[in-house]
Amino acid sequence: MSTENENKVAAEAEETVEEVTASNSEEESENQQQEQDALQKNYDELYDKHLRTLAEYENYKRRTQKEKDETYLNAQADAILNLLPVLDNLERAAATEEQSPLAEGVQMVLKQLIETLEKMGVHEIEAVGKAFDPNLHNAVMHIDDENFEENVVVEQFMKGYEMKGRVIRHSMVKVAN
């Protein structure tokens, strides 16, 4: 009988070991799943942070490029603004009716300066006969004349110029009321 008891005890011990092993493997798989979930969550957070950092960097590059372009346009506009009095004087000199080699030279220099400014995107603001626009024109005189419509530019004293959609110098004009 002792062999029978020993066999029974051995079978029961084996069953207990299998139960413990099964419960341990369930706990281990549950722990592994929790660890995997925690790692996935951590990965998702880091990946989201990475994407946000990339987006911030792209925005930074775009913003600094825009600021750089704006600074360049401002410097270019300032330089051209300083050249406009020279252009005005050349136009006055070219307007004389004198026919001489000097007058022809002034005409050539004036033409070259105007072509260079046009290549840089500088254009004269049209004024005479156009409706008065305070964004483009600076009204220095008003006249009451029934031959003209209301708020129409009748005379231009100084030409205005714009470059790439921005006014460099407003036109000084006389406006009819």
mmCIF file of C-alpha atoms in Angstrom:
data_model
loop_
_atom_site.group_PDB
_atom_site.id
_atom_site.type_symbol
_atom_site.label_atom_id
_atom_site.label_comp_id
_atom_site.label_asym_id
_atom_site.label_seq_id
_atom_site.Cartn_x
_atom_site.Cartn_y
_atom_site.Cartn_z
ATOM 1 C CA MET A 1 0.000 0.000 0.000
ATOM 2 C CA SER A 2 2.786 2.261 0.546
ATOM 3 C CA THR A 3 3.575 2.242 -3.146
ATOM 4 C CA GLU A 4 0.032 3.163 -3.867
ATOM 5 C CA ASN A 5 0.198 6.046 -1.414
ATOM 6 C CA GLU A 6 3.483 7.125 -2.812
ATOM 7 C CA ASN A 7 2.053 7.081 -6.325
ATOM 8 C CA LYS A 8 -0.979 9.082 -5.147
ATOM 9 C CA VAL A 9 1.189 11.652 -3.408
ATOM 10 C CA ALA A 10 3.420 11.893 -6.446
ATOM 11 C CA ALA A 11 0.387 12.390 -8.726
ATOM 12 C CA GLU A 12 -1.055 15.047 -6.424
ATOM 13 C CA ALA A 13 2.307 16.803 -6.241
ATOM 14 C CA GLU A 14 2.554 16.699 -9.996
ATOM 15 C CA GLU A 15 -0.926 18.218 -10.339
ATOM 16 C CA THR A 16 -0.027 20.957 -7.846
ATOM 17 C CA VAL A 17 3.178 21.736 -9.732
ATOM 18 C CA GLU A 18 1.185 21.951 -12.989
ATOM 19 C CA GLU A 19 -1.386 24.257 -11.359
ATOM 20 C CA VAL A 20 1.336 26.501 -9.914
ATOM 21 C CA THR A 21 3.163 26.528 -13.232
ATOM 22 C CA ALA A 22 -0.072 27.371 -15.080
ATOM 23 C CA SER A 23 -0.918 30.175 -12.677
ATOM 24 C CA ASN A 24 2.670 31.485 -12.867
ATOM 25 C CA SER A 25 2.572 31.478 -16.668
ATOM 26 C CA GLU A 26 -0.767 33.365 -16.591
ATOM 27 C CA GLU A 27 0.735 35.938 -14.223
ATOM 28 C CA GLU A 28 3.851 36.203 -16.375
ATOM 29 C CA SER A 29 1.838 36.696 -19.558
ATOM 30 C CA GLU A 30 -0.306 39.278 -17.768
ATOM 31 C CA ASN A 31 2.850 41.072 -16.545
ATOM 32 C CA GLN A 32 4.349 40.890 -20.028
ATOM 33 C CA GLN A 33 1.155 42.395 -21.492
ATOM 34 C CA GLN A 34 1.255 45.222 -18.945
ATOM 35 C CA GLU A 35 4.911 45.871 -19.726
ATOM 36 C CA GLN A 36 4.168 45.822 -23.443
ATOM 37 C CA ASP A 37 1.259 48.263 -22.968
ATOM 38 C CA ALA A 38 3.482 50.578 -20.914
ATOM 39 C CA LEU A 39 6.216 50.427 -23.557
ATOM 40 C CA GLN A 40 3.697 51.113 -26.353
ATOM 41 C CA LYS A 41 2.315 54.098 -24.446
ATOM 42 C CA ASN A 42 5.833 55.439 -23.889
ATOM 43 C CA TYR A 43 6.632 54.917 -27.591
ATOM 44 C CA ASP A 44 3.441 56.727 -28.663
ATOM 45 C CA GLU A 45 4.265 59.682 -26.396
ATOM 46 C CA LEU A 46 7.825 59.929 -27.712
ATOM 47 C CA TYR A 47 6.685 59.606 -31.328
ATOM 48 C CA ASP A 48 4.096 62.360 -30.819
ATOM 49 C CA LYS A 49 6.772 64.556 -29.214
ATOM 50 C CA HIS A 50 9.065 63.857 -32.163
ATOM 51 C CA LEU A 51 6.377 64.863 -34.685
ATOM 52 C CA ARG A 52 5.635 68.065 -32.768
ATOM 53 C CA THR A 53 9.334 68.938 -32.644
ATOM 54 C CA LEU A 54 9.616 68.427 -36.401
ATOM 55 C CA ALA A 55 6.585 70.660 -36.981
ATOM 56 C CA GLU A 56 8.025 73.351 -34.698
ATOM 57 C CA TYR A 57 11.319 73.217 -36.567
ATOM 58 C CA GLU A 58 9.591 73.579 -39.947
ATOM 59 C CA ASN A 59 7.618 76.558 -38.611
ATOM 60 C CA TYR A 60 10.836 78.072 -37.274
ATOM 61 C CA LYS A 61 12.554 77.696 -40.660
ATOM 62 C CA ARG A 62 9.582 79.239 -42.469
ATOM 63 C CA ARG A 63 9.327 82.127 -39.986
ATOM 64 C CA THR A 64 13.050 82.943 -40.111
ATOM 65 C CA GLN A 65 13.050 82.812 -43.924
ATOM 66 C CA LYS A 66 10.091 85.201 -43.988
ATOM 67 C CA GLU A 67 11.859 87.559 -41.559
ATOM 68 C CA LYS A 68 15.024 87.381 -43.649
ATOM 69 C CA ASP A 69 13.103 88.190 -46.841
ATOM 70 C CA GLU A 70 11.308 91.053 -45.091
ATOM 71 C CA THR A 71 14.620 92.483 -43.841
ATOM 72 C CA TYR A 72 16.072 92.262 -47.347
ATOM 73 C CA LEU A 73 13.043 94.045 -48.861
ATOM 74 C CA ASN A 74 13.221 96.777 -46.213
ATOM 75 C CA ALA A 75 16.921 97.366 -46.901
ATOM 76 C CA GLN A 76 16.304 97.386 -50.644
ATOM 77 C CA ALA A 77 13.410 99.841 -50.262
ATOM 78 C CA ASP A 78 15.554 102.155 -48.102
ATOM 79 C CA ALA A 79 18.348 102.144 -50.675
ATOM 80 C CA ILE A 80 15.924 102.907 -53.507
ATOM 81 C CA LEU A 81 14.278 105.667 -51.466
ATOM 82 C CA ASN A 82 17.696 107.332 -51.225
ATOM 83 C CA LEU A 83 18.126 107.052 -55.024
ATOM 84 C CA LEU A 84 14.763 108.625 -55.888
ATOM 85 C CA PRO A 85 15.941 112.260 -55.475
ATOM 86 C CA VAL A 86 18.721 111.496 -57.975
ATOM 87 C CA LEU A 87 16.084 110.135 -60.371
ATOM 88 C CA ASP A 88 13.974 113.284 -59.881
ATOM 89 C CA ASN A 89 16.943 115.535 -60.657
ATOM 90 C CA LEU A 90 17.845 113.515 -63.752
ATOM 91 C CA GLU A 91 14.232 113.809 -64.971
ATOM 92 C CA ARG A 92 14.331 117.586 -64.446
ATOM 93 C CA ALA A 93 17.640 117.822 -66.308
ATOM 94 C CA ALA A 94 16.294 115.650 -69.140
ATOM 95 C CA ALA A 95 13.140 117.791 -69.384
ATOM 96 C CA THR A 96 15.120 120.782 -70.625
ATOM 97 C CA GLU A 97 14.684 121.396 -74.312
ATOM 98 C CA GLU A 98 18.359 121.903 -74.895
ATOM 99 C CA GLN A 99 19.787 119.754 -77.687
ATOM 100 C CA SER A 100 23.372 119.019 -76.846
ATOM 101 C CA PRO A 101 25.569 115.982 -76.292
ATOM 102 C CA LEU A 102 25.296 116.627 -72.540
ATOM 103 C CA ALA A 103 21.467 116.514 -72.714
ATOM 104 C CA GLU A 104 21.655 113.283 -74.688
ATOM 105 C CA GLY A 105 23.994 111.810 -72.057
ATOM 106 C CA VAL A 106 21.587 112.788 -69.285
ATOM 107 C CA GLN A 107 18.756 111.112 -71.250
ATOM 108 C CA MET A 108 20.800 107.920 -71.571
ATOM 109 C CA VAL A 109 21.692 107.843 -67.863
ATOM 110 C CA LEU A 110 18.043 108.491 -66.952
ATOM 111 C CA LYS A 111 16.881 105.667 -69.218
ATOM 112 C CA GLN A 112 19.465 103.289 -67.727
ATOM 113 C CA LEU A 113 18.458 104.179 -64.156
ATOM 114 C CA ILE A 114 14.761 103.662 -64.926
ATOM 115 C CA GLU A 115 15.482 100.273 -66.547
ATOM 116 C CA THR A 116 17.553 99.192 -63.545
ATOM 117 C CA LEU A 117 14.804 100.208 -61.118
ATOM 118 C CA GLU A 118 12.230 98.322 -63.190
ATOM 119 C CA LYS A 119 14.395 95.192 -63.056
ATOM 120 C CA MET A 120 14.356 95.559 -59.273
ATOM 121 C CA GLY A 121 10.547 95.703 -59.327
ATOM 122 C CA VAL A 122 10.177 99.466 -58.838
ATOM 123 C CA HIS A 123 7.322 101.093 -60.741
ATOM 124 C CA GLU A 124 5.915 104.583 -60.880
ATOM 125 C CA ILE A 125 2.534 105.071 -59.224
ATOM 126 C CA GLU A 126 0.045 106.416 -61.743
ATOM 127 C CA ALA A 127 -1.677 109.491 -60.389
ATOM 128 C CA VAL A 128 -3.057 112.066 -62.838
ATOM 129 C CA GLY A 129 -6.625 111.267 -63.836
ATOM 130 C CA LYS A 130 -6.936 108.481 -61.262
ATOM 131 C CA ALA A 131 -9.118 108.444 -58.169
ATOM 132 C CA PHE A 132 -7.337 109.708 -55.069
ATOM 133 C CA ASP A 133 -6.077 106.833 -52.921
ATOM 134 C CA PRO A 134 -4.540 107.821 -49.571
ATOM 135 C CA ASN A 135 -2.517 104.599 -49.615
ATOM 136 C CA LEU A 136 -0.738 105.728 -52.797
ATOM 137 C CA HIS A 137 -1.092 109.504 -52.925
ATOM 138 C CA ASN A 138 -0.286 112.375 -50.594
ATOM 139 C CA ALA A 139 -2.696 115.261 -51.231
ATOM 140 C CA VAL A 140 -0.864 118.576 -50.757
ATOM 141 C CA MET A 141 -3.456 120.754 -52.505
ATOM 142 C CA HIS A 142 -7.193 120.761 -53.151
ATOM 143 C CA ILE A 143 -9.018 122.699 -55.823
ATOM 144 C CA ASP A 144 -12.674 123.271 -56.515
ATOM 145 C CA ASP A 145 -13.114 122.807 -60.244
ATOM 146 C CA GLU A 146 -16.320 121.607 -61.825
ATOM 147 C CA ASN A 147 -14.449 120.312 -64.871
ATOM 148 C CA PHE A 148 -13.152 117.394 -62.784
ATOM 149 C CA GLU A 149 -14.944 114.675 -60.875
ATOM 150 C CA GLU A 150 -14.749 114.582 -57.093
ATOM 151 C CA ASN A 151 -11.582 113.098 -55.527
ATOM 152 C CA VAL A 152 -9.680 112.871 -58.801
ATOM 153 C CA VAL A 153 -5.981 113.667 -59.017
ATOM 154 C CA VAL A 154 -5.544 116.656 -61.376
ATOM 155 C CA GLU A 155 -1.833 117.351 -61.000
ATOM 156 C CA GLN A 156 1.249 115.496 -59.747
ATOM 157 C CA PHE A 157 4.025 117.477 -58.073
ATOM 158 C CA MET A 158 6.332 114.582 -57.237
ATOM 159 C CA LYS A 159 6.166 111.050 -58.596
ATOM 160 C CA GLY A 160 5.479 108.183 -56.258
ATOM 161 C CA TYR A 161 7.008 104.735 -56.549
ATOM 162 C CA GLU A 162 6.130 101.260 -55.367
ATOM 163 C CA MET A 163 8.132 98.060 -55.247
ATOM 164 C CA LYS A 164 6.614 94.584 -55.100
ATOM 165 C CA GLY A 165 3.283 95.867 -53.814
ATOM 166 C CA ARG A 166 4.659 98.226 -51.164
ATOM 167 C CA VAL A 167 4.817 101.988 -51.478
ATOM 168 C CA ILE A 168 8.333 103.391 -51.321
ATOM 169 C CA ARG A 169 7.324 107.030 -51.799
ATOM 170 C CA HIS A 170 3.810 108.441 -52.071
ATOM 171 C CA SER A 171 2.899 110.679 -55.003
ATOM 172 C CA MET A 172 2.456 114.346 -54.031
ATOM 173 C CA VAL A 173 -0.706 115.433 -55.815
ATOM 174 C CA LYS A 174 -3.395 118.090 -56.223
ATOM 175 C CA VAL A 175 -6.935 116.728 -55.813
ATOM 176 C CA ALA A 176 -10.195 118.143 -57.136
ATOM 177 C CA ASN A 177 -13.152 118.361 -54.775
#
